[in-house]
Amino acid sequence: MITYNQKILLQECIESILSQDYPSIEIVVADDGSTDGTHELLKKYSDENPGKFRLRLSHDNQGITANSNAAHFACSGKYIAWMGGDDVMLPGKLSKQVDYMERHPDCTICYHDLDVFESSTNESLYLFSRKSKPREGDIRASIKYGCFNGACATMIRSQDAPKSGFNLMIPVASDWCYWVDALASGGTIRYIPEVLGRYRRHGNNVTNKVLGIGQNAMDHLNTCNYFFSKYPEHFDEIMYCYAVNVRSLRHSLPYFKALLFSVKVSFDVKSISALIVFLASFGKIKI
C-alpha cells in the first residue's frame, strides 16, 4: 500500500484488508512523508497486530514512484496485491486472486473489476470495466492497451516483478511500465470478471483531468519512449498506444493534427469517429 496524507480514509482501507479471509498476509505500507497523523495511526495498527505490518515511513515527500519503490522492496510474499491508501478491498479478494494464480502458473499478473465510487457520498458511479475494457494476454496486450487493469485490482507474482522496481524516470504514472516490465520475461495478464474492490474518486486523485498536458499524460508518453528503447520488437504495439495517448490529448494539441496522426497510426474507432464529426461540422464540433 502506498499512501500520503490519507489518514481520514486509511482506516477503512486497512480494515478491509484485515477482514480478508486469506490468513497469510503481511501489510506493507509506504508513507510519503504525511503530516496529517498517518504515521501515528499506522504505528497504532502495527502495535495492535504484532508481526502483521511492515512500515516504511518517510519523513520527506519523495513522490509517488519513489514511495512505490519503498513498498515494492519491502515485500517478501509470493504475491503482491497493490493498494492505494484510499481504496477498499471487498470480501474474498485476496483468497480468490491467490487461488487463481496458484491454478494458473503462467499468470504473472491477475486483476479484477472494481466498483468506482464517489468518496463524499459513497455512491457507486460505474464499474471500472465499463470505462476500460478488460484485456488478457502477454506483454503485447499490456503495451498496446495501456493501463486497462486498475492498480488496486492488481496482484503480481513477486518472482516476476521488475528487479529494479518502478521506473524512476517516470515520476507519477509508473504503474503501467511496472506491469509491462513484469511481463517482459514471459507470462500473461489475466482477468477475474468479478467486483472484488472499490476505487475511490475524489478531488485528490492523480488521474483527475487537468487543463493542458499534465504529468500523468507526460508520463504515459515518456513510457512509450522507454518502451521504444527497451522493447523495439514490439514497435507496432507501442505506436498504437502512443497514437491513442496523442488522441486523448487532442484538446490540448492542434486538434485536427492530433486526430489525423492517431487515425494514421492506430486506426481505432474513437479516433475515426472524432475526425469524421470534426470534418462533417467544418471544424465546429470537437468531441
Coordinates of C-alpha atoms in Angstrom, one line a residue:
M1 CA 0.0 0.0 0.0
I2 CA 1.2 3.5 -0.8
T3 CA -0.2 6.5 0.9
Y4 CA 0.2 10.2 1.5
N5 CA -1.9 12.4 3.8
Q6 CA -4.9 10.0 3.7
K7 CA -5.4 9.4 7.4
I8 CA -9.1 10.1 7.2
L9 CA -9.6 7.4 4.6
L10 CA -6.8 5.0 5.6
Q11 CA -8.7 3.2 8.4
E12 CA -11.4 1.9 6.0
C13 CA -8.7 0.6 3.7
I14 CA -6.8 -1.1 6.4
E15 CA -9.9 -2.6 8.0
S16 CA -10.9 -4.0 4.6
I17 CA -7.5 -5.8 4.4
L18 CA -7.6 -7.1 8.0
S19 CA -11.0 -8.6 7.4
Q20 CA -9.9 -10.7 4.4
D21 CA -10.4 -14.4 4.8
Y22 CA -6.9 -15.2 3.4
P23 CA -4.8 -15.8 6.5
S24 CA -1.2 -15.5 5.3
I25 CA -0.6 -11.8 4.7
E26 CA 1.8 -9.1 5.5
I27 CA 0.6 -5.5 5.2
V28 CA 3.4 -3.4 3.7
V29 CA 2.7 0.4 3.9
A30 CA 4.9 3.0 2.4
D31 CA 4.0 6.6 3.5
D32 CA 5.4 9.5 1.6
G33 CA 6.0 12.0 4.5
S34 CA 2.5 12.6 5.6
T35 CA 1.8 15.4 8.0
D36 CA -1.8 14.5 9.0
G37 CA -1.1 11.9 11.7
T38 CA -0.9 9.0 9.3
H39 CA 2.4 7.7 10.9
E40 CA 0.8 7.6 14.3
L41 CA -2.3 5.7 13.0
L42 CA -0.1 3.2 11.2
K43 CA 2.1 2.6 14.3
K44 CA -1.0 2.0 16.3
Y45 CA -2.3 -0.6 13.9
S46 CA 1.2 -2.2 13.9
D47 CA 1.3 -2.4 17.7
E48 CA -2.2 -3.9 17.8
N49 CA -1.4 -6.5 15.2
P50 CA 2.1 -7.9 16.0
G51 CA 4.0 -9.2 13.0
K52 CA 1.3 -8.3 10.6
F53 CA 2.6 -4.9 9.4
R54 CA 5.8 -3.8 7.7
L55 CA 6.0 0.0 7.7
R56 CA 8.2 2.2 5.6
L57 CA 7.6 5.7 6.9
S58 CA 9.4 8.6 5.2
H59 CA 9.8 12.0 6.8
D60 CA 10.3 13.6 3.4
N61 CA 8.0 13.7 0.4
Q62 CA 9.7 11.8 -2.3
G63 CA 6.9 11.4 -4.8
I64 CA 4.7 8.5 -6.0
T65 CA 7.3 6.4 -7.8
A66 CA 9.9 6.6 -5.1
N67 CA 7.3 5.8 -2.5
S68 CA 6.1 2.9 -4.6
N69 CA 9.6 1.5 -4.6
A70 CA 9.8 1.8 -0.8
A71 CA 6.8 -0.6 -0.7
H72 CA 8.0 -2.8 -3.5
F73 CA 11.4 -3.6 -2.0
A74 CA 9.8 -4.2 1.4
C75 CA 7.5 -7.0 0.2
S76 CA 8.5 -10.6 1.0
G77 CA 5.5 -12.6 0.0
K78 CA 4.9 -14.9 -3.1
Y79 CA 2.4 -12.4 -4.4
I80 CA 2.0 -8.6 -4.1
A81 CA -1.5 -7.1 -4.1
W82 CA -1.2 -3.3 -4.7
M83 CA -3.4 -0.8 -3.0
G84 CA -3.8 2.9 -2.6
G85 CA -4.4 4.1 0.9
D86 CA -7.8 5.4 -0.1
D87 CA -9.1 2.3 -1.8
V88 CA -11.1 -0.7 -0.4
M89 CA -10.8 -4.5 -0.7
L90 CA -14.1 -6.4 -0.8
P91 CA -14.5 -9.8 1.0
G92 CA -12.7 -12.7 -0.6
K93 CA -10.5 -10.6 -2.9
L94 CA -7.1 -12.0 -1.8
S95 CA -8.2 -15.6 -1.5
K96 CA -9.8 -15.6 -4.9
Q97 CA -6.8 -14.0 -6.6
V98 CA -4.2 -16.3 -4.9
D99 CA -6.3 -19.3 -5.8
Y100 CA -6.5 -18.2 -9.4
M101 CA -2.7 -17.6 -9.6
E102 CA -2.0 -20.9 -7.9
R103 CA -4.1 -22.7 -10.5
H104 CA -2.5 -20.7 -13.4
P105 CA 1.3 -20.8 -13.0
D106 CA 1.7 -18.9 -16.3
C107 CA -0.2 -16.0 -14.9
T108 CA 2.2 -13.2 -13.9
I109 CA -0.5 -10.5 -13.2
C110 CA -4.1 -11.1 -12.2
Y111 CA -6.7 -8.3 -11.9
H112 CA -10.4 -8.0 -11.3
D113 CA -13.2 -5.5 -11.8
L114 CA -13.7 -2.5 -9.5
D115 CA -16.6 -0.5 -8.2
V116 CA -15.7 3.1 -8.8
F117 CA -17.4 5.3 -6.1
E118 CA -17.7 8.9 -5.1
S119 CA -15.8 9.5 -1.8
S120 CA -18.1 12.1 -0.3
T121 CA -21.3 10.2 -0.8
N122 CA -20.1 6.6 -1.0
E123 CA -22.3 6.4 -4.2
S124 CA -21.2 3.9 -6.8
L125 CA -20.5 5.7 -10.1
Y126 CA -19.7 2.9 -12.5
L127 CA -17.8 -0.3 -12.9
F128 CA -14.2 0.1 -14.0
S129 CA -14.8 -2.4 -16.8
R130 CA -17.4 0.0 -18.3
K131 CA -14.7 2.6 -18.9
S132 CA -11.7 0.4 -19.5
K133 CA -12.4 -2.8 -21.5
P134 CA -10.8 -5.9 -19.7
R135 CA -8.0 -7.4 -21.7
E136 CA -5.8 -10.5 -21.3
G137 CA -2.7 -11.7 -23.0
D138 CA 1.1 -11.2 -22.9
I139 CA 3.4 -8.2 -22.9
R140 CA 2.0 -7.1 -26.3
A141 CA -1.5 -6.6 -24.8
S142 CA -0.2 -4.6 -21.9
I143 CA 1.8 -2.4 -24.2
K144 CA -0.9 -1.9 -26.8
Y145 CA -3.8 -1.2 -24.5
G146 CA -2.1 0.6 -21.5
C147 CA -3.5 0.5 -18.0
F148 CA -6.7 -1.5 -18.5
N149 CA -6.1 -3.1 -15.1
G150 CA -6.8 -0.8 -12.1
A151 CA -3.8 -0.7 -9.8
C152 CA -5.8 -1.6 -6.7
A153 CA -7.2 -4.6 -8.5
T154 CA -3.9 -6.0 -9.5
M155 CA -1.9 -8.9 -8.0
I156 CA 1.6 -9.7 -9.3
R157 CA 3.8 -12.7 -8.9
S158 CA 6.8 -11.5 -6.9
Q159 CA 9.4 -13.5 -8.7
D160 CA 8.4 -11.8 -12.0
A161 CA 8.2 -8.3 -10.6
P162 CA 10.8 -5.9 -12.0
K163 CA 14.0 -6.4 -10.1
S164 CA 14.7 -2.6 -10.3
G165 CA 11.2 -1.8 -9.1
F166 CA 9.3 1.1 -10.5
N167 CA 11.0 3.2 -13.2
L168 CA 12.3 6.4 -11.5
M169 CA 12.3 8.2 -14.9
I170 CA 8.5 8.2 -14.6
P171 CA 7.7 10.2 -11.5
V172 CA 3.9 9.7 -11.2
A173 CA 2.2 7.2 -13.5
S174 CA 4.8 4.5 -13.3
D175 CA 2.5 1.5 -12.8
W176 CA 1.9 0.8 -16.5
C177 CA 5.7 0.5 -17.0
Y178 CA 5.9 -1.8 -13.9
W179 CA 3.3 -4.2 -15.3
V180 CA 5.0 -4.3 -18.8
D181 CA 8.4 -4.9 -17.3
A182 CA 6.9 -7.7 -15.2
L183 CA 5.6 -9.4 -18.4
A184 CA 8.9 -9.0 -20.3
S185 CA 10.3 -12.4 -19.4
G186 CA 7.1 -14.2 -20.3
G187 CA 3.8 -14.9 -18.6
T188 CA 0.4 -13.5 -19.0
I189 CA -2.0 -10.9 -17.5
R190 CA -5.4 -12.4 -16.7
Y191 CA -8.8 -11.1 -15.6
I192 CA -11.3 -12.3 -13.0
P193 CA -14.7 -11.0 -14.0
E194 CA -15.9 -10.1 -10.5
V195 CA -16.0 -6.9 -8.5
L196 CA -13.5 -7.5 -5.7
G197 CA -12.6 -4.0 -4.8
R198 CA -13.7 -0.3 -4.7
Y199 CA -11.7 2.5 -6.3
R200 CA -12.4 5.9 -4.6
R201 CA -12.9 9.0 -6.7
H202 CA -12.2 12.4 -5.1
G203 CA -10.5 15.7 -5.8
N204 CA -7.0 14.4 -5.0
N205 CA -6.9 11.5 -7.4
V206 CA -3.7 11.6 -9.5
T207 CA -5.8 10.6 -12.5
N208 CA -8.2 13.6 -12.3
K209 CA -8.2 15.6 -15.5
V210 CA -6.2 18.8 -15.6
L211 CA -6.1 21.6 -18.1
G212 CA -3.3 21.3 -20.6
I213 CA -0.9 18.3 -20.6
G214 CA -0.4 17.2 -17.1
Q215 CA 2.3 15.0 -15.5
N216 CA 0.1 11.9 -15.8
A217 CA -0.2 12.3 -19.6
M218 CA 3.5 13.2 -20.0
D219 CA 4.4 10.0 -18.1
H220 CA 2.4 7.9 -20.4
L221 CA 4.1 9.4 -23.5
N222 CA 7.5 9.0 -21.9
T223 CA 6.7 5.4 -21.0
C224 CA 6.2 4.8 -24.7
N225 CA 9.6 6.3 -25.4
Y226 CA 11.1 4.0 -22.8
F227 CA 9.4 1.0 -24.5
F228 CA 10.8 2.1 -27.9
S229 CA 14.3 1.7 -26.4
K230 CA 13.8 -1.4 -24.4
Y231 CA 11.2 -3.4 -26.4
P232 CA 11.8 -2.4 -30.1
E233 CA 10.5 -5.8 -31.2
H234 CA 7.0 -4.5 -30.1
F235 CA 7.2 -1.4 -32.2
D236 CA 3.6 -1.8 -33.7
E237 CA 2.0 -2.1 -30.2
I238 CA 4.0 0.8 -28.9
M239 CA 3.0 3.1 -31.8
Y240 CA -0.7 2.1 -31.4
C241 CA -0.7 3.1 -27.7
Y242 CA 1.3 6.3 -28.5
A243 CA -1.3 7.3 -31.0
V244 CA -4.1 6.7 -28.6
N245 CA -2.4 8.8 -26.0
V246 CA -2.0 11.6 -28.5
R247 CA -5.7 11.3 -29.4
S248 CA -6.6 11.7 -25.7
L249 CA -4.7 15.0 -25.7
R250 CA -6.3 16.3 -28.8
H251 CA -8.0 19.3 -26.9
S252 CA -4.5 20.4 -25.7
L253 CA -2.8 19.9 -29.0
P254 CA -3.7 21.1 -32.6
Y255 CA -7.0 19.2 -32.7
F256 CA -7.0 18.1 -36.3
K257 CA -3.4 17.1 -36.5
A258 CA -3.6 15.1 -33.3
L259 CA -6.6 13.1 -34.6
L260 CA -5.1 12.7 -38.0
F261 CA -1.9 11.3 -36.5
S262 CA -3.9 8.9 -34.3
V263 CA -6.0 7.7 -37.2
K264 CA -3.0 7.1 -39.4
V265 CA -1.2 5.1 -36.7
S266 CA -3.9 3.4 -34.7
F267 CA -7.0 3.4 -36.9
D268 CA -9.2 3.0 -33.8
V269 CA -12.9 3.7 -33.8
K270 CA -12.8 6.6 -31.4
S271 CA -10.2 8.5 -33.4
I272 CA -12.0 7.9 -36.7
S273 CA -15.4 8.9 -35.2
A274 CA -13.9 12.2 -33.7
L275 CA -12.3 13.0 -37.0
I276 CA -15.5 12.4 -39.1
V277 CA -17.5 14.6 -36.7
F278 CA -14.9 17.3 -36.9
L279 CA -14.7 17.3 -40.7
A280 CA -18.5 17.0 -41.2
S281 CA -19.1 20.0 -39.0
F282 CA -16.4 22.0 -40.8
G283 CA -14.3 22.1 -37.6
K284 CA -17.1 23.4 -35.4
I285 CA -17.6 20.3 -33.3
K286 CA -14.8 18.8 -31.3
I287 CA -15.7 15.7 -29.3

